Short mmCIF file of C-alpha atoms in Angstrom, two decimals:
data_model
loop_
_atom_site.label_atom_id
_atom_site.label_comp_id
_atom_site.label_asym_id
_atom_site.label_seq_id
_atom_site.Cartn_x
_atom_site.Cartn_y
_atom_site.Cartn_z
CA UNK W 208 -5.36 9.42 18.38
CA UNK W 209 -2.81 9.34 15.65
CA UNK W 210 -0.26 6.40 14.83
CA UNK W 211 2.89 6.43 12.61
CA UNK W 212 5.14 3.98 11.47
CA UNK W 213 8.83 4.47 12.20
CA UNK W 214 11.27 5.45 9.50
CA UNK W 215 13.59 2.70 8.62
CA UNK W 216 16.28 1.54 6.26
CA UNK W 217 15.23 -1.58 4.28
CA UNK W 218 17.41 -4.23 2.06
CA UNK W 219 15.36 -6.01 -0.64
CA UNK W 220 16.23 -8.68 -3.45
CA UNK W 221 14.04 -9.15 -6.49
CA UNK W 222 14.30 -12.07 -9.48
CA UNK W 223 12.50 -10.80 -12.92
CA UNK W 224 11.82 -14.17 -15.57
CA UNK W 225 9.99 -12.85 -18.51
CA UNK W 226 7.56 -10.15 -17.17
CA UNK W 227 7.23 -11.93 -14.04
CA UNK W 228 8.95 -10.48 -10.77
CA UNK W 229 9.32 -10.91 -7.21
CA UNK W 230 10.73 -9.51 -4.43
CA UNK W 231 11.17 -9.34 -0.80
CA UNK W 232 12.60 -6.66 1.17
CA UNK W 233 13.20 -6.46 4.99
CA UNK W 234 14.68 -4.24 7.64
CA UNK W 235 18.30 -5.43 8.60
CA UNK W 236 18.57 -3.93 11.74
CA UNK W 237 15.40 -5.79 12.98
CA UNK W 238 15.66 -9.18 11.41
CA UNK W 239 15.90 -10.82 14.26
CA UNK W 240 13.81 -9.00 16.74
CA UNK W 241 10.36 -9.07 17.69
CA UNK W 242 9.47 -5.74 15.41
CA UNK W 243 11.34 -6.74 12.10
CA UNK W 244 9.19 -5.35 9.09
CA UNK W 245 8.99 -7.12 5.58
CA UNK W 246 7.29 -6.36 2.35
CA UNK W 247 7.01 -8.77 -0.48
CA UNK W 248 5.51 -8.55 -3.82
CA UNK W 249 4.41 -10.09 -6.86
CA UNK W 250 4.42 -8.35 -10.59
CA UNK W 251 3.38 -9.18 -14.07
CA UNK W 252 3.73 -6.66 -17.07
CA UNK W 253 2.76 -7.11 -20.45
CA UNK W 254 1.97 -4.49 -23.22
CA UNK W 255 -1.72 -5.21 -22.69
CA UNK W 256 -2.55 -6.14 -18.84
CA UNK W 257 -0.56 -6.39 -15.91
CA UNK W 258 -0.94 -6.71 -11.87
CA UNK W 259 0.69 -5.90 -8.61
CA UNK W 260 0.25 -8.47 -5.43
CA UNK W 261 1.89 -7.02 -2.04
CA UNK W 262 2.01 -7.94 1.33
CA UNK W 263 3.77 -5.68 3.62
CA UNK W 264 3.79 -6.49 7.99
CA UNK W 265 4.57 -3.22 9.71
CA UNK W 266 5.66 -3.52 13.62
CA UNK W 267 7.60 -0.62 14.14
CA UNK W 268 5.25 2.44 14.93
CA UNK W 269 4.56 5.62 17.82
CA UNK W 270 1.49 7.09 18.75
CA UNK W 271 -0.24 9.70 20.70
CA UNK W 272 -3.99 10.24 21.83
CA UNK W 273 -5.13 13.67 21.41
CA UNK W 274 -4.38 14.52 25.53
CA UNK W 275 -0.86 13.56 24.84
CA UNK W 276 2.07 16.25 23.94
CA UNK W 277 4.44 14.05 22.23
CA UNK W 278 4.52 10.49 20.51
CA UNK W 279 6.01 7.24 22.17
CA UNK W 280 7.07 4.06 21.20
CA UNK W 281 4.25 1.37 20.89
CA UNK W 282 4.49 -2.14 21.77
CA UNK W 283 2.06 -5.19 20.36
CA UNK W 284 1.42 -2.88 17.52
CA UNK W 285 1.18 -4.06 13.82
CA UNK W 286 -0.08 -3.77 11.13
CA UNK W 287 -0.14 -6.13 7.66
CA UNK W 288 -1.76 -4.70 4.25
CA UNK W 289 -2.83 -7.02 1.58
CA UNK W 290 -3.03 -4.77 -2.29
CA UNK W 291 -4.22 -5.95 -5.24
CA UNK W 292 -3.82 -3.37 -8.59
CA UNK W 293 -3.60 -3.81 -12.05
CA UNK W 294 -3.99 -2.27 -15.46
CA UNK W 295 -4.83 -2.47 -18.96
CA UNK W 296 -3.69 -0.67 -21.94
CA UNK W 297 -5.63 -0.10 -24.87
CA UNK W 298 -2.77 0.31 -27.98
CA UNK W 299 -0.29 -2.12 -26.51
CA UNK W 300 1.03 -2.83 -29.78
CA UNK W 301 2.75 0.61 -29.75
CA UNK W 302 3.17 1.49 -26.51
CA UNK W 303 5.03 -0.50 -23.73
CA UNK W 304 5.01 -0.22 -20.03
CA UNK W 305 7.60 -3.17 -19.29
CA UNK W 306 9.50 -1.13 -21.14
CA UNK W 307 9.56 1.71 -18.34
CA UNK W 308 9.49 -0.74 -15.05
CA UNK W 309 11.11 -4.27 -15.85
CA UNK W 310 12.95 -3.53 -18.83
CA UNK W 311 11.59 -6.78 -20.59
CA UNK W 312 10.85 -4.93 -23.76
CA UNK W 313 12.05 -2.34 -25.93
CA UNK W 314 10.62 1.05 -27.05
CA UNK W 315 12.09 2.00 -30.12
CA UNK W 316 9.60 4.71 -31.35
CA UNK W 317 8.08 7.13 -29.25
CA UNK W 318 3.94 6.42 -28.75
CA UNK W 319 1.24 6.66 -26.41
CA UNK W 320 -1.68 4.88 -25.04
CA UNK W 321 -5.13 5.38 -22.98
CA UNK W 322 -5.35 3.32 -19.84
CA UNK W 323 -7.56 1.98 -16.61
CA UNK W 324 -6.72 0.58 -13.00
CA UNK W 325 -8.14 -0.34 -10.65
CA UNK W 326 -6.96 -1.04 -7.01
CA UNK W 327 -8.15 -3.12 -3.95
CA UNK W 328 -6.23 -2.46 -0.60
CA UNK W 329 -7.53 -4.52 2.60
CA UNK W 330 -5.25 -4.66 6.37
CA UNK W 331 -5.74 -4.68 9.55
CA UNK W 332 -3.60 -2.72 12.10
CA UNK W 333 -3.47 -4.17 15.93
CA UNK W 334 -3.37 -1.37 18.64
CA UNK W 335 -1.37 -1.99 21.72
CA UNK W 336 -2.12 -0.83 25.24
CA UNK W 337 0.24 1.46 25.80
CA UNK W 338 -1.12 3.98 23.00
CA UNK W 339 -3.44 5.32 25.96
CA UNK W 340 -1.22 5.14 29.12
CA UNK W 341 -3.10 7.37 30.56
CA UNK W 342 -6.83 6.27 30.12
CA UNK W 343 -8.26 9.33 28.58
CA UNK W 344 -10.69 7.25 26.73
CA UNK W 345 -13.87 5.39 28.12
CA UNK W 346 -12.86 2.62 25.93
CA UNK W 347 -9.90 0.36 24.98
CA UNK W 348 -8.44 0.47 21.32
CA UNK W 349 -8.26 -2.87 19.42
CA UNK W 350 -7.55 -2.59 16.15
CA UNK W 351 -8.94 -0.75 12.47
CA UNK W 352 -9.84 -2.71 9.88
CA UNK W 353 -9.48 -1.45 6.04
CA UNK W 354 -10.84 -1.97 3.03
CA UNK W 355 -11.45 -0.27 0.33
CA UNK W 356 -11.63 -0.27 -3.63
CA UNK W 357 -10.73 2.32 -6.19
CA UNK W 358 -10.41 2.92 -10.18
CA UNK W 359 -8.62 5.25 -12.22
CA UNK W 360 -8.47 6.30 -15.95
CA UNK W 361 -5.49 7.95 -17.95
CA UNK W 362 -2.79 8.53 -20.37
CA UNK W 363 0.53 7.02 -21.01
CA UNK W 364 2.92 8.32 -23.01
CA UNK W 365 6.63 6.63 -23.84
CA UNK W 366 8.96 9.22 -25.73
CA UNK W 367 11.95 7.83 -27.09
CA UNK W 368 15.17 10.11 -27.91
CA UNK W 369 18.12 8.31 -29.42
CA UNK W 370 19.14 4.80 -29.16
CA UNK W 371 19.37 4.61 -25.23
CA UNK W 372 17.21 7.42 -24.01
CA UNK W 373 13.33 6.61 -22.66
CA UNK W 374 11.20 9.04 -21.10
CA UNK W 375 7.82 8.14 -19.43
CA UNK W 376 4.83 9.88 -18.01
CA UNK W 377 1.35 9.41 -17.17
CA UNK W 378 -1.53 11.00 -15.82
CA UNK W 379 -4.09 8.62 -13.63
CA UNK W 380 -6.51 10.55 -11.41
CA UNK W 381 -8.43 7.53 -9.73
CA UNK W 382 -11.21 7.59 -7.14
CA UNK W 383 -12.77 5.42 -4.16
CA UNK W 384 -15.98 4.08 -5.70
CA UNK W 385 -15.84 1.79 -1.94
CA UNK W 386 -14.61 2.31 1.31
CA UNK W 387 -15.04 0.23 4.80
CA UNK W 388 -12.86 1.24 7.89
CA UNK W 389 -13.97 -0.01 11.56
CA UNK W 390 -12.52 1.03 14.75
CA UNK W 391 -13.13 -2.01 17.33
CA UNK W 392 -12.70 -1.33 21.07
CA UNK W 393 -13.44 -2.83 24.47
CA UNK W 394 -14.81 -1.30 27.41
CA UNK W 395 -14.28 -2.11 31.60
CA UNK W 396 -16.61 -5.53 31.08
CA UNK W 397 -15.02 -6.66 27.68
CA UNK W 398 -17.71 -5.59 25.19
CA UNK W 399 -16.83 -5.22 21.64
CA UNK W 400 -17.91 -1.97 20.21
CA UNK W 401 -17.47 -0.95 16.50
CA UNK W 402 -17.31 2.44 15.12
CA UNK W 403 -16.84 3.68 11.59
CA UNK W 404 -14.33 5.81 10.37
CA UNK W 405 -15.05 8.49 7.82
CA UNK W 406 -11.95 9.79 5.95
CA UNK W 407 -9.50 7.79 8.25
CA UNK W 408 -11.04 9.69 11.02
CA UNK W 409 -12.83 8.09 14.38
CA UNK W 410 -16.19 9.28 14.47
CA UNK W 411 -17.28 8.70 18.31
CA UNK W 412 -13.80 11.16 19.42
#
């Protein structure tokens, strides 16, 4: 079975008070209906340490199972994802990464910096009916659950030409030191049954 979120068009406001931001953004074309999506989020950047809070709700998705030809439009389908990241940089006195993604500080020489993350991600998406019109599986689809938890080591590096010129980059590689996805279904009588995914893939297909 596969499920994907429809592509949209979203309008989002944000207010930034001394390294602090937060924003919302929402689909206008769906405010008011039943399958409006919204993400909102929560940043603080310093030179040193910083974090990212998010909450996104996702209602607008199509499916298939793997006996169906084409996708179609899914009703009583969501999905809301709770992610928690953040970071610390080890020469923060030199290098800035406000400077790059709230513009609350100023680079004015070009320097670089080792860095870690880490990242915890948990949601839940809720599976309608209708992904598997046509009963090809023994049991009903529920909904996944997700966790998971990886961390990630790099380099950062600010370079500064001119006055008004600032170019970034870094390199990150991270990897999943935890990971806990669970299909639950229901069969004829009602009975909860869980199965674990492996790579985002069901297991018992």
């Amino acid at each position: 079975a596969s499920l994907n979120a429809d592509p949209k068009v979203t309008l989002g406001i944000m207010a930034n008070y001394r390294g602090i931001s937060a924003s919302l953004s929402l689909s206008p074309s769906k405010i008011l209906s039943d399958i409006s999506d919204m993400m909102s989020a929560i940043n603080y950047y310093s030179n040193t340490f910083g974090f990212d809070l998010t909450f996104e709700k996702v209602a607008a998705f199509h499916g298939r199972t793997g006996m169906q030809s084409s996708t179609h439009k899914l009703t009583n389908t969501n999905m809301r994802q709770f992610a928690l990241t953040g970071y610390y940089v080890f020469n923060g006195k030199k290098f800035s990464l406000p400077a790059v993604f709230n513009s609350t500080w100023i680079q004015r020489r070009s320097a670089g910096s080792f860095l870690v993350q880490a990242s915890f991600n948990t949601g839940r998406v809720k599976i309608g009916d209708n992904l598997d019109p046509d009963h090809d599986f023994a049991s009903r689809l529920k909904r996944i659950d997700m966790n998971s938890l990886s961390i990630g080591a790099g380099y950062g590096y600010n370079f500064v030409y001119g006055k008004h010129w600032l170019f970034h980059a870094t390199a990150q590689p991270s990897v999943t030191i935890w990971q806990n996805y669970k299909l639950h279904t229901d069969d004829d009588q009602g009975n909860e049954e869980v199965n674990k995914m492996d790579n985002g893939r069901i297991n018992f297909f």
